[in-house]
Short mmCIF file of C-alpha atoms in Angstrom, two decimals:
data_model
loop_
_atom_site.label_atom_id
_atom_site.label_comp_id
_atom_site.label_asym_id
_atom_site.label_seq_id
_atom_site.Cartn_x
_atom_site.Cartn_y
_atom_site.Cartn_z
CA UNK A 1 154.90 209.34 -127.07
CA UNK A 2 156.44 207.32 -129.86
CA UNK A 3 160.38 208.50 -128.59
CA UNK A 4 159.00 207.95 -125.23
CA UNK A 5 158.56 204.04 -126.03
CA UNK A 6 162.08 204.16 -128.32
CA UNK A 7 163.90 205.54 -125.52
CA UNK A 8 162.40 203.39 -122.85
CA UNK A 9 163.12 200.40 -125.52
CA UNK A 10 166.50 201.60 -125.56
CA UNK A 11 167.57 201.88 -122.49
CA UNK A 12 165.84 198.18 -121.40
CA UNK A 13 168.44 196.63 -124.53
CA UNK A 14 170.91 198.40 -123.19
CA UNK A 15 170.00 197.01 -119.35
CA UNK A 16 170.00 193.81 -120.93
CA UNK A 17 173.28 193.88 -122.81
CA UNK A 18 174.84 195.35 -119.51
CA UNK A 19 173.51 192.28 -117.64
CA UNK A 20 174.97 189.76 -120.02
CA UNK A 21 178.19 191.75 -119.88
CA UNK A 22 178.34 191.44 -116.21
CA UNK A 23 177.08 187.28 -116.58
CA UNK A 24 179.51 186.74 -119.08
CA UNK A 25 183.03 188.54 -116.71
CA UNK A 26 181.26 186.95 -113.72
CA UNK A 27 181.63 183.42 -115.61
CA UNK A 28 184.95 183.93 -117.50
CA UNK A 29 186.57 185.57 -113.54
CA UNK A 30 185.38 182.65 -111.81
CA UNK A 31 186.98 180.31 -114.48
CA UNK A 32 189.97 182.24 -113.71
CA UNK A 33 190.30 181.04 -109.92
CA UNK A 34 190.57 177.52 -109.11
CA UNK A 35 187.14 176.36 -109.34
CA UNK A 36 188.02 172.64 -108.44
CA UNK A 37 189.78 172.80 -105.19
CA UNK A 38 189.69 169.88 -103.01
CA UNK A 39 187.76 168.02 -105.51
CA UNK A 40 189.36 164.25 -106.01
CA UNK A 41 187.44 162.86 -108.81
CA UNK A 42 186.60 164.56 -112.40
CA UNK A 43 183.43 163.77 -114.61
CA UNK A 44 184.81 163.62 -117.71
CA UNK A 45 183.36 163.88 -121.84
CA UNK A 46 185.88 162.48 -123.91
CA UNK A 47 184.81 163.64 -127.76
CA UNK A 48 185.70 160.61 -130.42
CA UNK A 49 183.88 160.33 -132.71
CA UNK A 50 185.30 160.17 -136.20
CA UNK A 51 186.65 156.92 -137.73
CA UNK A 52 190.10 157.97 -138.24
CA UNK A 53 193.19 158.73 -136.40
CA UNK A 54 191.26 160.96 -133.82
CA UNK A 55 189.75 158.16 -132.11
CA UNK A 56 193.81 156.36 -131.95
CA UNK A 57 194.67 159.71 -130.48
CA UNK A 58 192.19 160.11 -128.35
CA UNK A 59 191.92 156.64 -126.97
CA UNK A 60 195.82 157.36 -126.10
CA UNK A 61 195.42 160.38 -124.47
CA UNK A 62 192.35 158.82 -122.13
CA UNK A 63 194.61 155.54 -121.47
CA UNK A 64 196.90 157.70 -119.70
CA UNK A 65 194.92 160.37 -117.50
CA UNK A 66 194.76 159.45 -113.83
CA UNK A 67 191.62 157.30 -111.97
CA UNK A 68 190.82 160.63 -110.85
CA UNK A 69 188.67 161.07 -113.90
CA UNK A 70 185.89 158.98 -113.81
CA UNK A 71 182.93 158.96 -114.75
CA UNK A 72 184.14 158.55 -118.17
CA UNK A 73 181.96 159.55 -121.05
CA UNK A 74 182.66 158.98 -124.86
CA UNK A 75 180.90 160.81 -127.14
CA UNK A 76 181.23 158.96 -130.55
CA UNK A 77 178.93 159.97 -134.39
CA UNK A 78 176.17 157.81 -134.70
CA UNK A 79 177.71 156.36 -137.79
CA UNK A 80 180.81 155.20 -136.09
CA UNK A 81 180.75 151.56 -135.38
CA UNK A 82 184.48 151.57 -135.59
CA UNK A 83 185.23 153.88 -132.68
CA UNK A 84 182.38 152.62 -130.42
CA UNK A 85 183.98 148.96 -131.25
CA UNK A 86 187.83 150.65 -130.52
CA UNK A 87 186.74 152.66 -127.14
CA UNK A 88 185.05 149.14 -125.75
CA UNK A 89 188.19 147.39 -126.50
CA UNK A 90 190.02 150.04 -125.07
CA UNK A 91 188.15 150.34 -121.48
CA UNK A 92 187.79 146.74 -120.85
CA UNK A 93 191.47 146.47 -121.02
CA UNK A 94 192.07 148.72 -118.30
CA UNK A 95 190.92 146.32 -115.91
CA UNK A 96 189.30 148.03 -113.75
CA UNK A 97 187.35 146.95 -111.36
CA UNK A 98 183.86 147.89 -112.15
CA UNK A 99 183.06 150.02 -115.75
CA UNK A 100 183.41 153.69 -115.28
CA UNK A 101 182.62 154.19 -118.57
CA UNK A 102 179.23 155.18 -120.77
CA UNK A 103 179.48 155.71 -124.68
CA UNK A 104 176.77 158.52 -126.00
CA UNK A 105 175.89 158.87 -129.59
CA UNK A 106 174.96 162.16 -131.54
CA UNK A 107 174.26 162.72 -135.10
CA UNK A 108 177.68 163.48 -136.78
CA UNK A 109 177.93 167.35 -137.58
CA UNK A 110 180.26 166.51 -140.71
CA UNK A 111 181.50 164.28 -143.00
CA UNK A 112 184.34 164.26 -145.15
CA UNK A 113 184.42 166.70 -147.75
CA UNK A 114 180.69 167.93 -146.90
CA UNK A 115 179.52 171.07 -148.57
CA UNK A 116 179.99 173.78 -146.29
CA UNK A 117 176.45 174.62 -146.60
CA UNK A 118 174.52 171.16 -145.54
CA UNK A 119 177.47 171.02 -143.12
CA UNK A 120 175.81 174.13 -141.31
CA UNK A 121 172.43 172.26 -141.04
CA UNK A 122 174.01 168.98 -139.97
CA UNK A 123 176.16 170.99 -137.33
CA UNK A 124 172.97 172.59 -135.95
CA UNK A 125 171.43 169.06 -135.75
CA UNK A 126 174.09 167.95 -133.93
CA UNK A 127 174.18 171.04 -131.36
CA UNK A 128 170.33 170.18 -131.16
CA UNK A 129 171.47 166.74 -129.46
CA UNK A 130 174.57 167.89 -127.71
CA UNK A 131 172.97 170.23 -125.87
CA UNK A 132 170.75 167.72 -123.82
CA UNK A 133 173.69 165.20 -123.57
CA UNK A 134 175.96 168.54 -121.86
CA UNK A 135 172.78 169.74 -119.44
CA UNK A 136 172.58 165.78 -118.30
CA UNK A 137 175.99 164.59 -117.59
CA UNK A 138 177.32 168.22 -116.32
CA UNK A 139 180.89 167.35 -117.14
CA UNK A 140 183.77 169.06 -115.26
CA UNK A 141 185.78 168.70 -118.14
CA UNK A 142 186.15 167.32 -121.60
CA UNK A 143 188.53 166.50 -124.10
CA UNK A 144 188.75 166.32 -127.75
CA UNK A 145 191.00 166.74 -130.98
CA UNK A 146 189.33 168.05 -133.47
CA UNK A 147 186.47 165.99 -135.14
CA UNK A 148 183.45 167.73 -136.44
CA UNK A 149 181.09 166.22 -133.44
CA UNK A 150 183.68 168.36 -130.69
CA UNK A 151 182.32 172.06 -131.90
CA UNK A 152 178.84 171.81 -130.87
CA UNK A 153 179.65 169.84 -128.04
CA UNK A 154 181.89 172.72 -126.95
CA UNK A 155 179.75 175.13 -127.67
CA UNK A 156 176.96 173.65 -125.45
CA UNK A 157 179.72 173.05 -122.57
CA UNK A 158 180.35 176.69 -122.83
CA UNK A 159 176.79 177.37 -122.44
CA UNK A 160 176.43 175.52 -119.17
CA UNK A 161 179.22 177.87 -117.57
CA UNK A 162 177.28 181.16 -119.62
CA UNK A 163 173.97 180.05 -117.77
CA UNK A 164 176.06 179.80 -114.53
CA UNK A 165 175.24 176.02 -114.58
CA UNK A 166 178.47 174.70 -114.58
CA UNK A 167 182.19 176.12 -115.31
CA UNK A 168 183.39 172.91 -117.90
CA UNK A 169 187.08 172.98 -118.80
CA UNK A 170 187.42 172.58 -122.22
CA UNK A 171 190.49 170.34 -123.17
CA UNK A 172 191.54 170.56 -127.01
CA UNK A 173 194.73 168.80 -128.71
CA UNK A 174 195.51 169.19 -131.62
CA UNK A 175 196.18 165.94 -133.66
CA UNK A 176 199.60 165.12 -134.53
CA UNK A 177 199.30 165.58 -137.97
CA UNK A 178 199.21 169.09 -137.67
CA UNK A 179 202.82 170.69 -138.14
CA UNK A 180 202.40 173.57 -139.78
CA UNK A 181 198.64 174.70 -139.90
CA UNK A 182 195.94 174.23 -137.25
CA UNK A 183 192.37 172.38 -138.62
CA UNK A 184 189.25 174.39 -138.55
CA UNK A 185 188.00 173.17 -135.35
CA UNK A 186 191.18 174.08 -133.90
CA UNK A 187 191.26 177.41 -134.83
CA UNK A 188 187.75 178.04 -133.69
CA UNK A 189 188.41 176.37 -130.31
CA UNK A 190 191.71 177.70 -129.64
CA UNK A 191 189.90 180.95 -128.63
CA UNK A 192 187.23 179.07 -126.42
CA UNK A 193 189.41 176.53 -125.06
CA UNK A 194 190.76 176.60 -121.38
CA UNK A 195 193.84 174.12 -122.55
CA UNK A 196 195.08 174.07 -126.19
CA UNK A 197 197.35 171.50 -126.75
CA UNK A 198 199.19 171.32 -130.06
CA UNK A 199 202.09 168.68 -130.72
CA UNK A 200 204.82 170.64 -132.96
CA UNK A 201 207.27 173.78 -131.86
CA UNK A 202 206.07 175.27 -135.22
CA UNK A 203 202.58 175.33 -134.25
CA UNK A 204 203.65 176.59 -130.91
CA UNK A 205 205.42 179.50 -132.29
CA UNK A 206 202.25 180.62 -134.30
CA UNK A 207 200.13 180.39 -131.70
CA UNK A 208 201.47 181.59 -128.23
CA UNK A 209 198.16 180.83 -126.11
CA UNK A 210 198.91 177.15 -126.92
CA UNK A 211 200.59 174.78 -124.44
CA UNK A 212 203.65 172.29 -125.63
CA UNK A 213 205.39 169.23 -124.50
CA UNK A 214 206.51 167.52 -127.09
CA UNK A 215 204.33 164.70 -129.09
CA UNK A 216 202.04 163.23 -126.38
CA UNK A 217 200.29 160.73 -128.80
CA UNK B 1 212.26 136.08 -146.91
CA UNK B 2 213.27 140.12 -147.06
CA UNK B 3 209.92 141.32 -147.07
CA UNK B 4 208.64 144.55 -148.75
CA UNK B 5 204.92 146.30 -147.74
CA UNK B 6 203.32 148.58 -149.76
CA UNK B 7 200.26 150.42 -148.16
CA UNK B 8 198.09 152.91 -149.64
CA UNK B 9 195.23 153.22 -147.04
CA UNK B 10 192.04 154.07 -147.45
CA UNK B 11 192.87 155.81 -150.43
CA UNK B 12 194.03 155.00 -154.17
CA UNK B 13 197.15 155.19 -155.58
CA UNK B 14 197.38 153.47 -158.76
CA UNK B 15 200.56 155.32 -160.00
CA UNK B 16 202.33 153.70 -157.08
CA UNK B 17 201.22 150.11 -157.53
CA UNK B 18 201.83 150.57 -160.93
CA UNK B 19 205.00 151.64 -160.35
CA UNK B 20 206.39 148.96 -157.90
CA UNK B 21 205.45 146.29 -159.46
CA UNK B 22 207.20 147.43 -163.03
CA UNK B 23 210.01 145.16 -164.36
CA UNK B 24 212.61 147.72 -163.24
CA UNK B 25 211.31 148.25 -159.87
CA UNK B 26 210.94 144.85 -158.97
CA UNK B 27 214.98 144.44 -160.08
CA UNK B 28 215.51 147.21 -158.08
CA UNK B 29 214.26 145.41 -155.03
CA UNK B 30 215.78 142.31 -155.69
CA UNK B 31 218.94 143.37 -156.22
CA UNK B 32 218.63 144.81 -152.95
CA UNK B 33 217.79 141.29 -151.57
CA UNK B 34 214.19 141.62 -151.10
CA UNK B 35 212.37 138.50 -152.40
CA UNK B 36 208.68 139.38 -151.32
CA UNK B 37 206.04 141.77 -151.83
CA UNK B 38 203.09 142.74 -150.23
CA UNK B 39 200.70 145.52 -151.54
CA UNK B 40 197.60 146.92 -149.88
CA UNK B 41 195.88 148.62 -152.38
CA UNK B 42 192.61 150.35 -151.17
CA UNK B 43 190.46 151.89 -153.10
CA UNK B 44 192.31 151.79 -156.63
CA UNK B 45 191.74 150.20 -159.58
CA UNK B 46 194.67 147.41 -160.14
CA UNK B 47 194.62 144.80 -158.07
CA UNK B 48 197.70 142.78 -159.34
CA UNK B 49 197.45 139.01 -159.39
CA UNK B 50 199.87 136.57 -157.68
CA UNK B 51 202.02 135.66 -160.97
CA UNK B 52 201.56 139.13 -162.42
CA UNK B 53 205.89 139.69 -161.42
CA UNK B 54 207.91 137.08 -162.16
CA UNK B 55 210.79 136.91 -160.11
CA UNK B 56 209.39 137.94 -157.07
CA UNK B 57 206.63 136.71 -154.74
CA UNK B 58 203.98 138.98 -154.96
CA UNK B 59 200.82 139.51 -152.54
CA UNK B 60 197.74 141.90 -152.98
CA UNK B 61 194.51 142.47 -150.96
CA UNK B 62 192.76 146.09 -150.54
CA UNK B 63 191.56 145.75 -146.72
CA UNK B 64 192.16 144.04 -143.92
CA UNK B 65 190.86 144.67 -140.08
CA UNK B 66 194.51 145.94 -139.37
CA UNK B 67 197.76 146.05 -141.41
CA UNK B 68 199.99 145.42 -138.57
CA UNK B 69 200.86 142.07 -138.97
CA UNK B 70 202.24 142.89 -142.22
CA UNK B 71 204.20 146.03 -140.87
CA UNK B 72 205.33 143.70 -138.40
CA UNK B 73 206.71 141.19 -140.88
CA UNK B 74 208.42 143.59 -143.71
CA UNK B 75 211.64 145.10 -143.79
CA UNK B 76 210.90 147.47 -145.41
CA UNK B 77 207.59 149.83 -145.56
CA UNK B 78 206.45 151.85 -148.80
CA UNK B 79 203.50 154.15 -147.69
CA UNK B 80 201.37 156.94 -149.42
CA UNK B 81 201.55 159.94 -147.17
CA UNK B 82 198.47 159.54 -144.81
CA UNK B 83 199.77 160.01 -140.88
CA UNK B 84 197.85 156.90 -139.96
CA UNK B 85 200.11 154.71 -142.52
CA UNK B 86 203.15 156.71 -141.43
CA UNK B 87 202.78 156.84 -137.73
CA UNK B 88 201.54 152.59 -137.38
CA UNK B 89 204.91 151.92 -139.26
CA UNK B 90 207.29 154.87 -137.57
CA UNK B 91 205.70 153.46 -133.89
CA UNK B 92 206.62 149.20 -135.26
CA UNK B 93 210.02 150.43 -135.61
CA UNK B 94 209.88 149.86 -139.50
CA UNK B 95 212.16 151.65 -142.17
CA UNK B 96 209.76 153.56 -144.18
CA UNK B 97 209.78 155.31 -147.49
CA UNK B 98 207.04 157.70 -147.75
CA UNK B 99 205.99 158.36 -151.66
CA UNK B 100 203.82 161.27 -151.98
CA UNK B 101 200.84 161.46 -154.96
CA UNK B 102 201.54 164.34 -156.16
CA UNK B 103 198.25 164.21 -158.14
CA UNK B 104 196.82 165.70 -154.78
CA UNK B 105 196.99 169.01 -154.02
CA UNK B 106 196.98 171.08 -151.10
CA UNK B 107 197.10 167.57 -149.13
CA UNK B 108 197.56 168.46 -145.32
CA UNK B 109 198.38 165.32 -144.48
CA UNK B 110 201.68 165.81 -146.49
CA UNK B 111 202.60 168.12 -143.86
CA UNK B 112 203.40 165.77 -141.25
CA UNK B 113 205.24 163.34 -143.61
CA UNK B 114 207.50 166.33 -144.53
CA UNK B 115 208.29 167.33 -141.31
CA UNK B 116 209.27 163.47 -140.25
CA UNK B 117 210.98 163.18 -143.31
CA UNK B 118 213.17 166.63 -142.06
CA UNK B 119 213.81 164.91 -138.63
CA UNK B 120 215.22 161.98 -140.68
CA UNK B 121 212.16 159.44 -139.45
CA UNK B 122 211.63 158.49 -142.81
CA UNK B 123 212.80 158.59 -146.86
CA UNK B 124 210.63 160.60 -148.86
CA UNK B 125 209.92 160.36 -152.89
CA UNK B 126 207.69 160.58 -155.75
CA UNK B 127 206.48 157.69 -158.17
CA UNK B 128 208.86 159.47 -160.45
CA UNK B 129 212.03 159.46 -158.63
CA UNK B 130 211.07 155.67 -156.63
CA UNK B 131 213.45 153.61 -159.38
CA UNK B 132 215.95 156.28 -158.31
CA UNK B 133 215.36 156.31 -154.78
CA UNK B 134 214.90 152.90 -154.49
CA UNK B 135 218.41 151.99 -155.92
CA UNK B 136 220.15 154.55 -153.79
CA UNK B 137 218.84 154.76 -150.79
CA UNK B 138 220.96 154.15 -147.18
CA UNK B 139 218.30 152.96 -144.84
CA UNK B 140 220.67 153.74 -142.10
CA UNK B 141 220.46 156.90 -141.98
CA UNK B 142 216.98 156.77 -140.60
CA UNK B 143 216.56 157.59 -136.92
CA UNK B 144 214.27 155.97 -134.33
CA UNK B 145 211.19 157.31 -133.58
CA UNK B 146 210.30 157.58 -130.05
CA UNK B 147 206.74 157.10 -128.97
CA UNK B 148 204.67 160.29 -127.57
CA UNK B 149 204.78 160.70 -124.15
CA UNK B 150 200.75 160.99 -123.53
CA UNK B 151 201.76 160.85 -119.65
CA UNK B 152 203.37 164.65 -119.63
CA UNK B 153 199.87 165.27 -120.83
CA UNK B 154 198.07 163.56 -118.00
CA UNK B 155 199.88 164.73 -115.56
CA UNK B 156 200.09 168.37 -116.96
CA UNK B 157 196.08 168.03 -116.30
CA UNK B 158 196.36 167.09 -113.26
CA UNK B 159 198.58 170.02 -112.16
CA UNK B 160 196.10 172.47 -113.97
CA UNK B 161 193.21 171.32 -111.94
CA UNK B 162 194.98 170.91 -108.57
CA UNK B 163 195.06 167.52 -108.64
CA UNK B 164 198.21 166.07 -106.60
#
């Protein structure tokens, strides 16, 4: 009786895995076709967050994408004044008509020379919040560079096209700074990424999913 | 007034304050015709005072809002390695001699300083070889810098999701 159950165990994790297998090619295919045709205007999450040059690089990147993406969305650490001060500056100066644009805070995931061990709790804390912000706004698409907030933000994008929710193009460029070796978050998203962007032949040459035009910051 | 900046960021770099404001260096400069000198010093311990250098007119604060005013108004930039330093000055059109802490190791940062320095964007020394580089360096052999182009980027986007 007691193989009965194991077998009938088996074969229902087996079932299971089979059905996530099929979820999972069913998601990734139907990223593969064109799953924005005729659309004219793009909710987009644009990840800043992080005091530094990321938020300069960003902020350049976003001040040069078409009206077509609006609703804008900046997500920015909840310890950044700086970048919340920077992005404000930023949009008002486009002179638009009426603001497109919202600025969301989450707990930051990392700082600056964390230990990598709190920096796993902090990261999960932040995934905790990201999660909610993803299932709400329903981007089609968001951008980032590389600051520790953009991994779980990414991660719960992804899950909105895994549940079938939502297929979110994930955006990723890698800062200028980086000639010769890609930063952490880059190497984890340039495997989940639909568009990785890095700004330096070398880079290019070492990585040949990545796209290249030159500096673009 | 032939103005030279020093900027260190948000960082410390004692060995380089230290080092341009010595008796020699300051010669150096003036020699070259440089009468001023501005130094943003962060984090670091020295903070030199206005008379501290004879001979030459001497400025120091650790932060301000932005350091672009004083970009704007030097002829000359000396900057610790950090790509935001390196990039503000590159993008003002500024001659700029990078001088790496070598005190830091396994800096990534230094990566994209090198790799300007190899496209001739900038001069690129050590504390120990600034008297030396200082003295004989040819500031015209510097290219320009042209700014990224964020709207191949935009519009590369807007091919990729069918946009027109």
């Amino acid at each position: 009786w007691t193989n009965m159950a194991l077998l009938a165990a088996v074969v229902v994790v087996v079932l299971l895995l089979l059905l996530v297998f099929i979820r999972l090619y069913l998601v990734f295919k139907a990223g593969r076709n064109d799953p924005f045709r005729g659309k004219d205007s793009f909710t987009i999450v644009i990840v800043a967050g992080s005091a530094g040059g990321h938020t300069s690089e960003i902020l350049r990147l976003a001040g040069s994408l078409s009206s077509s993406f609006c609703p804008r969305y900046y997500v920015v650490a909840d310890t950044d004044r700086m970048s919340e001060e920077k992005i404000s500056t930023f949009e008002n100066s486009r002179g638009e008509p009426k603001h497109q644009f919202t600025i969301c805070r989450i707990p930051r995931s990392r700082e600056v020379r964390q230990a990598w061990s709190s920096s796993v709790i902090s990261t999960f804390t932040s995934f905790c919040s990201s999660v909610p912000l993803m299932f709400t706004i329903r981007p089609d698409v968001v951008l980032c560079n590389g600051p520790g907030t953009c991994l779980p933000l990414c991660v719960a994008a992804l899950l909105l096209g895994l549940l079938g929710l939502k297929k979110v193009v994930l955006v990723y460029v890698e800062s200028v700074c980086r000639v010769q070796t890609l930063s952490l978050t880059g190497r984890i998203l340039y495997r989940l990424s639909d568009y990785f962007f890095v700004q330096w032949p070398s880079l290019r040459d070492k990585y040949p999913k990545s796209i290249f035009l030159g500096r673009i910051v | 007034m032939k103005t030279v900046f020093v900027t260190v960021g948000t960082t410390r770099f004692d060995e380089l304050i230290e080092s341009i404001t010595s008796p020699v260096n300051v010669q150096v400069l003036k020699d070259r015709g440089y009468e001023r000198l501005v130094l943003q010093v962060g984090q670091g311990s020295l903070l030199p005072a206005a008379d501290s250098c004879p001979h030459i007119s001497l400025e120091a604060y650790r932060f301000k809002g932005s350091i672009a005013d004083d970009i704007e108004q030097a002829d000359l930039v000396i900057s610790h390695a950090g790509a935001g330093s390196c990039l503000e000055t590159l993008g003002a059109g500024k001659p700029l001699l990078v001088v790496v802490n070598d005190t830091l190791m396994d800096n990534h940062q230094l990566e994209l300083a090198r790799q300007l320095h190899m496209d001739s964007h900038l001069l690129y020394c050590t504390c120990r070889t600034l008297t030396e580089t200082l003295r004989t360096m040819d500031l015209s052999v510097l290219r320009p810098f042209s700014p990224g182009q964020p709207k191949l980027f935009a519009s590369f986007l807007d091919r990729a999701l069918g946009l027109s």
